[in-house]
């Protein structure tokens, strides 16, 4: 199905099942332990061995010698794979660094060997016995030290300029010129990267944890240099990913290599302290923002430049993209600069680009609003735009940022905020309110599905879409139930298998909208097949209550499959609407904080997110996504930071003991409001994504609230107490 004109009325609009806050259909399996995650396929294949991955002890250099003799003779060891005996390997298109290094080392903890043994403990013990000599080379690990030497944009991300920013900024009556920093961050998903691999002749099956089944399969085939159709990838349940499992990682490749060498199925789970440096992370940024306004507060000039670092051939953190679209202003400049660093690969983490970009931009907006003397909510409303500022002929398909701000301000009690910082106290606590806009572009991806109808009236949906805890199973079931007029319990959903049609996968906030649109397309075909089988006009047929009807005539849906299962398949393909319309999602985040005036300790007291993100397919699972994102925003604002040893080139706090994330006691009452935002330009579902929007802007709202509470403006995340102590008022 080609989607190249805005959606008209369709069966989804009945909203008998779609749009309802239904419980997750996979919930019982997950709560009873019968949902198998990557490391838990205990009964699929017999005689499973265990792998343990050894990572490089240096961040840059070469392996001079690697001696596995002692390790190979250790108890229980079945095989040891290194670059010397792995055979010729390729490199996946989406991998910046090799997943098995040797002799060149590109980053710390890059995998250099996998030991396979009868037990995990034996594999781990033997890995310690591998003797490696390195030639360490000088590396570059500090982004700030490289900033001045990087003056041109990467080829893939040219500067964007509208009007004459420098001239307009110089002439502006009110100016802001400030620099902000965000640190390297780690995904820290609850489930570690894990894979079980088994060969049958020259055919390989991997049970893994991966957000994008087809990307994984394609890059694994490229790396192993075998035909893609020789690989079967299964990943029906994923314990969190946040972008860290978008791509083929070392656990999958090394499980496959280890299984081939040992001639046994092999399980590998990357050990928690290994993941931060071996896999990917969100890169740090240095962001320079300049804003000029007139005395009334209207923006006349806005510039946002961002520096990040990565390995050679890596991509920049696109932290300026929201600034191109969020606020009006005739004169604009955005630019990215990419430094070469020898740290582990920087790549996608929940809301790449907008999340760190808004951490800076939305503080800057508060700062310029204060300079002008306008309430920060009103300043944002004053500078709203209904068109792409660089292309005024291109309207937003839907844009309800003003409604988000107005609704949030009313619900949160924003009028009670004291605009003068450090004025409100509750015993030893300084109280402050903060706001920030949220923005995330609405991305869509081609997505396919297969749908069956059997003689019992059961509808089965198959697609390689994944569920990373987001509720994919449930919203796909709701879509099929709505389209075919059956109750939810008559729908079976099978996900995360490369034998199913290729879907959008889970990433970039495109998964829910795109994958359900793919199921919609397949269900349209099934409706046509059922109608044809039973002699109905597909254009006029109504599907409801497990029946098909047309005027006075009706028949049971299952009758169409009485003499054999009906099976159809289709793919949604998105046309040029994205060129005609700017498609984005919007939010307003409001936060109340309390800061201890003696210690600088910050406590979040309450949070509110108001979101405009298309039709909400399931308010219960969507709310879960947003409050999880808000929690992640608390972590980014107050505690999350990968600390770099700039001498040796690695992340020091590489586990959950040292990399702090919010816990239950850190998170207060969280409220979420979804505006009615049905968008026919987005897809036949008229939905958009929401899982990343819930993060975008949260950290800045917290930083702004801290400023309102204390009068201390912190521009370098995370906002820890040591950055506040110097400016706190005297104890009275």
PDB file of N, CA, C and O in Angstrom, residues 628-660:
ATOM      1  N   UNK A 628       8.188   6.957  31.626  1.00  0.00           N
ATOM      2  CA  UNK A 628       9.539   6.400  31.582  1.00  0.00           C
ATOM      3  C   UNK A 628      10.533   7.381  31.000  1.00  0.00           C
ATOM      4  O   UNK A 628      11.666   7.514  31.480  1.00  0.00           O
ATOM      5  N   UNK A 629      10.101   8.102  29.959  1.00  0.00           N
ATOM      6  CA  UNK A 629      10.965   9.116  29.352  1.00  0.00           C
ATOM      7  C   UNK A 629      11.214  10.274  30.312  1.00  0.00           C
ATOM      8  O   UNK A 629      12.327  10.800  30.408  1.00  0.00           O
ATOM      9  N   UNK A 630      10.182  10.683  31.030  1.00  0.00           N
ATOM     10  CA  UNK A 630      10.349  11.752  32.020  1.00  0.00           C
ATOM     11  C   UNK A 630      11.362  11.340  33.091  1.00  0.00           C
ATOM     12  O   UNK A 630      12.198  12.147  33.530  1.00  0.00           O
ATOM     13  N   UNK A 631      11.293  10.085  33.495  1.00  0.00           N
ATOM     14  CA  UNK A 631      12.253   9.562  34.474  1.00  0.00           C
ATOM     15  C   UNK A 631      13.667   9.613  33.920  1.00  0.00           C
ATOM     16  O   UNK A 631      14.615   9.987  34.623  1.00  0.00           O
ATOM     17  N   UNK A 632      13.810   9.266  32.642  1.00  0.00           N
ATOM     18  CA  UNK A 632      15.117   9.333  31.994  1.00  0.00           C
ATOM     19  C   UNK A 632      15.617  10.770  31.941  1.00  0.00           C
ATOM     20  O   UNK A 632      16.825  11.038  32.084  1.00  0.00           O
ATOM     21  N   UNK A 633      14.682  11.714  31.768  1.00  0.00           N
ATOM     22  CA  UNK A 633      15.054  13.128  31.766  1.00  0.00           C
ATOM     23  C   UNK A 633      15.556  13.596  33.112  1.00  0.00           C
ATOM     24  O   UNK A 633      16.445  14.454  33.198  1.00  0.00           O
ATOM     25  N   UNK A 634      14.996  13.030  34.187  1.00  0.00           N
ATOM     26  CA  UNK A 634      15.507  13.330  35.529  1.00  0.00           C
ATOM     27  C   UNK A 634      16.948  12.856  35.652  1.00  0.00           C
ATOM     28  O   UNK A 634      17.819  13.576  36.166  1.00  0.00           O
ATOM     29  N   UNK A 635      17.213  11.636  35.174  1.00  0.00           N
ATOM     30  CA  UNK A 635      18.582  11.122  35.224  1.00  0.00           C
ATOM     31  C   UNK A 635      19.553  12.011  34.469  1.00  0.00           C
ATOM     32  O   UNK A 635      20.641  12.329  34.964  1.00  0.00           O
ATOM     33  N   UNK A 636      19.158  12.416  33.257  1.00  0.00           N
ATOM     34  CA  UNK A 636      20.038  13.263  32.445  1.00  0.00           C
ATOM     35  C   UNK A 636      20.274  14.616  33.102  1.00  0.00           C
ATOM     36  O   UNK A 636      21.363  15.188  33.000  1.00  0.00           O
ATOM     37  N   UNK A 637      19.271  15.130  33.783  1.00  0.00           N
ATOM     38  CA  UNK A 637      19.401  16.453  34.405  1.00  0.00           C
ATOM     39  C   UNK A 637      20.276  16.427  35.638  1.00  0.00           C
ATOM     40  O   UNK A 637      21.084  17.343  35.853  1.00  0.00           O
ATOM     41  N   UNK A 638      20.144  15.396  36.459  1.00  0.00           N
ATOM     42  CA  UNK A 638      20.716  15.442  37.805  1.00  0.00           C
ATOM     43  C   UNK A 638      21.880  14.491  38.057  1.00  0.00           C
ATOM     44  O   UNK A 638      22.651  14.716  38.984  1.00  0.00           O
ATOM     45  N   UNK A 639      22.026  13.411  37.271  1.00  0.00           N
ATOM     46  CA  UNK A 639      23.022  12.420  37.695  1.00  0.00           C
ATOM     47  C   UNK A 639      23.768  11.698  36.588  1.00  0.00           C
ATOM     48  O   UNK A 639      24.924  11.321  36.772  1.00  0.00           O
ATOM     49  N   UNK A 640      23.191  11.495  35.433  1.00  0.00           N
ATOM     50  CA  UNK A 640      23.819  10.614  34.449  1.00  0.00           C
ATOM     51  C   UNK A 640      25.009  11.282  33.763  1.00  0.00           C
ATOM     52  O   UNK A 640      24.894  12.367  33.204  1.00  0.00           O
ATOM     53  N   UNK A 641      26.137  10.581  33.795  1.00  0.00           N
ATOM     54  CA  UNK A 641      27.371  11.102  33.193  1.00  0.00           C
ATOM     55  C   UNK A 641      28.401   9.989  33.146  1.00  0.00           C
ATOM     56  O   UNK A 641      28.748   9.409  34.174  1.00  0.00           O
ATOM     57  N   UNK A 642      28.880   9.665  31.955  1.00  0.00           N
ATOM     58  CA  UNK A 642      30.008   8.752  31.826  1.00  0.00           C
ATOM     59  C   UNK A 642      31.288   9.551  32.037  1.00  0.00           C
ATOM     60  O   UNK A 642      31.591  10.473  31.267  1.00  0.00           O
ATOM     61  N   UNK A 643      32.011   9.219  33.067  1.00  0.00           N
ATOM     62  CA  UNK A 643      33.256   9.934  33.384  1.00  0.00           C
ATOM     63  C   UNK A 643      34.410   9.324  32.600  1.00  0.00           C
ATOM     64  O   UNK A 643      34.591   8.099  32.602  1.00  0.00           O
ATOM     65  N   UNK A 644      35.179  10.171  31.952  1.00  0.00           N
ATOM     66  CA  UNK A 644      36.247   9.704  31.061  1.00  0.00           C
ATOM     67  C   UNK A 644      37.604   9.813  31.742  1.00  0.00           C
ATOM     68  O   UNK A 644      37.948  10.857  32.309  1.00  0.00           O
ATOM     69  N   UNK A 645      38.367   8.747  31.683  1.00  0.00           N
ATOM     70  CA  UNK A 645      39.790   8.825  32.017  1.00  0.00           C
ATOM     71  C   UNK A 645      40.489   9.324  30.758  1.00  0.00           C
ATOM     72  O   UNK A 645      40.685   8.568  29.800  1.00  0.00           O
ATOM     73  N   UNK A 646      40.825  10.601  30.736  1.00  0.00           N
ATOM     74  CA  UNK A 646      41.389  11.202  29.523  1.00  0.00           C
ATOM     75  C   UNK A 646      42.846  10.828  29.300  1.00  0.00           C
ATOM     76  O   UNK A 646      43.420  11.187  28.274  1.00  0.00           O
ATOM     77  N   UNK A 647      43.446  10.112  30.246  1.00  0.00           N
ATOM     78  CA  UNK A 647      44.806   9.595  30.027  1.00  0.00           C
ATOM     79  C   UNK A 647      44.763   8.257  29.297  1.00  0.00           C
ATOM     80  O   UNK A 647      45.520   8.024  28.360  1.00  0.00           O
ATOM     81  N   UNK A 648      43.828   7.384  29.716  1.00  0.00           N
ATOM     82  CA  UNK A 648      43.784   6.023  29.191  1.00  0.00           C
ATOM     83  C   UNK A 648      42.631   5.787  28.223  1.00  0.00           C
ATOM     84  O   UNK A 648      42.575   4.758  27.559  1.00  0.00           O
ATOM     85  N   UNK A 649      41.671   6.711  28.177  1.00  0.00           N
ATOM     86  CA  UNK A 649      40.671   6.664  27.122  1.00  0.00           C
ATOM     87  C   UNK A 649      39.520   5.711  27.332  1.00  0.00           C
ATOM     88  O   UNK A 649      39.145   4.993  26.401  1.00  0.00           O
ATOM     89  N   UNK A 650      38.952   5.702  28.530  1.00  0.00           N
ATOM     90  CA  UNK A 650      37.794   4.833  28.739  1.00  0.00           C
ATOM     91  C   UNK A 650      36.836   5.455  29.734  1.00  0.00           C
ATOM     92  O   UNK A 650      37.178   6.371  30.482  1.00  0.00           O
ATOM     93  N   UNK A 651      35.606   4.942  29.732  1.00  0.00           N
ATOM     94  CA  UNK A 651      34.595   5.375  30.680  1.00  0.00           C
ATOM     95  C   UNK A 651      34.815   4.641  31.991  1.00  0.00           C
ATOM     96  O   UNK A 651      34.765   3.412  32.051  1.00  0.00           O
ATOM     97  N   UNK A 652      35.041   5.399  33.033  1.00  0.00           N
ATOM     98  CA  UNK A 652      35.440   4.819  34.316  1.00  0.00           C
ATOM     99  C   UNK A 652      34.249   4.188  35.034  1.00  0.00           C
ATOM    100  O   UNK A 652      34.330   3.077  35.550  1.00  0.00           O
ATOM    101  N   UNK A 653      33.144   4.898  35.075  1.00  0.00           N
ATOM    102  CA  UNK A 653      31.961   4.423  35.810  1.00  0.00           C
ATOM    103  C   UNK A 653      31.071   3.603  34.874  1.00  0.00           C
ATOM    104  O   UNK A 653      29.989   4.005  34.480  1.00  0.00           O
ATOM    105  N   UNK A 654      31.541   2.402  34.555  1.00  0.00           N
ATOM    106  CA  UNK A 654      30.923   1.623  33.486  1.00  0.00           C
ATOM    107  C   UNK A 654      29.989   0.521  33.987  1.00  0.00           C
ATOM    108  O   UNK A 654      29.849  -0.529  33.355  1.00  0.00           O
ATOM    109  N   UNK A 655      29.363   0.739  35.120  1.00  0.00           N
ATOM    110  CA  UNK A 655      28.330  -0.195  35.570  1.00  0.00           C
ATOM    111  C   UNK A 655      27.300   0.568  36.392  1.00  0.00           C
ATOM    112  O   UNK A 655      27.431   1.774  36.620  1.00  0.00           O
ATOM    113  N   UNK A 656      26.271  -0.132  36.852  1.00  0.00           N
ATOM    114  CA  UNK A 656      25.189   0.541  37.569  1.00  0.00           C
ATOM    115  C   UNK A 656      25.561   0.917  38.993  1.00  0.00           C
ATOM    116  O   UNK A 656      24.772   1.575  39.682  1.00  0.00           O
ATOM    117  N   UNK A 657      26.732   0.503  39.444  1.00  0.00           N
ATOM    118  CA  UNK A 657      27.221   0.971  40.741  1.00  0.00           C
ATOM    119  C   UNK A 657      27.777   2.387  40.629  1.00  0.00           C
ATOM    120  O   UNK A 657      27.642   3.196  41.550  1.00  0.00           O
ATOM    121  N   UNK A 658      28.387   2.694  39.490  1.00  0.00           N
ATOM    122  CA  UNK A 658      29.026   4.000  39.318  1.00  0.00           C
ATOM    123  C   UNK A 658      28.273   4.948  38.408  1.00  0.00           C
ATOM    124  O   UNK A 658      28.439   6.162  38.494  1.00  0.00           O
ATOM    125  N   UNK A 659      27.456   4.394  37.500  1.00  0.00           N
ATOM    126  CA  UNK A 659      26.660   5.229  36.599  1.00  0.00           C
ATOM    127  C   UNK A 659      25.271   5.341  37.208  1.00  0.00           C
ATOM    128  O   UNK A 659      24.462   4.407  37.166  1.00  0.00           O
ATOM    129  N   UNK A 660      24.996   6.478  37.782  1.00  0.00           N
ATOM    130  CA  UNK A 660      23.761   6.625  38.550  1.00  0.00           C
ATOM    131  C   UNK A 660      22.567   6.914  37.643  1.00  0.00           C
ATOM    132  O   UNK A 660      22.642   7.727  36.732  1.00  0.00           O
TER     133      UNK A 660
END
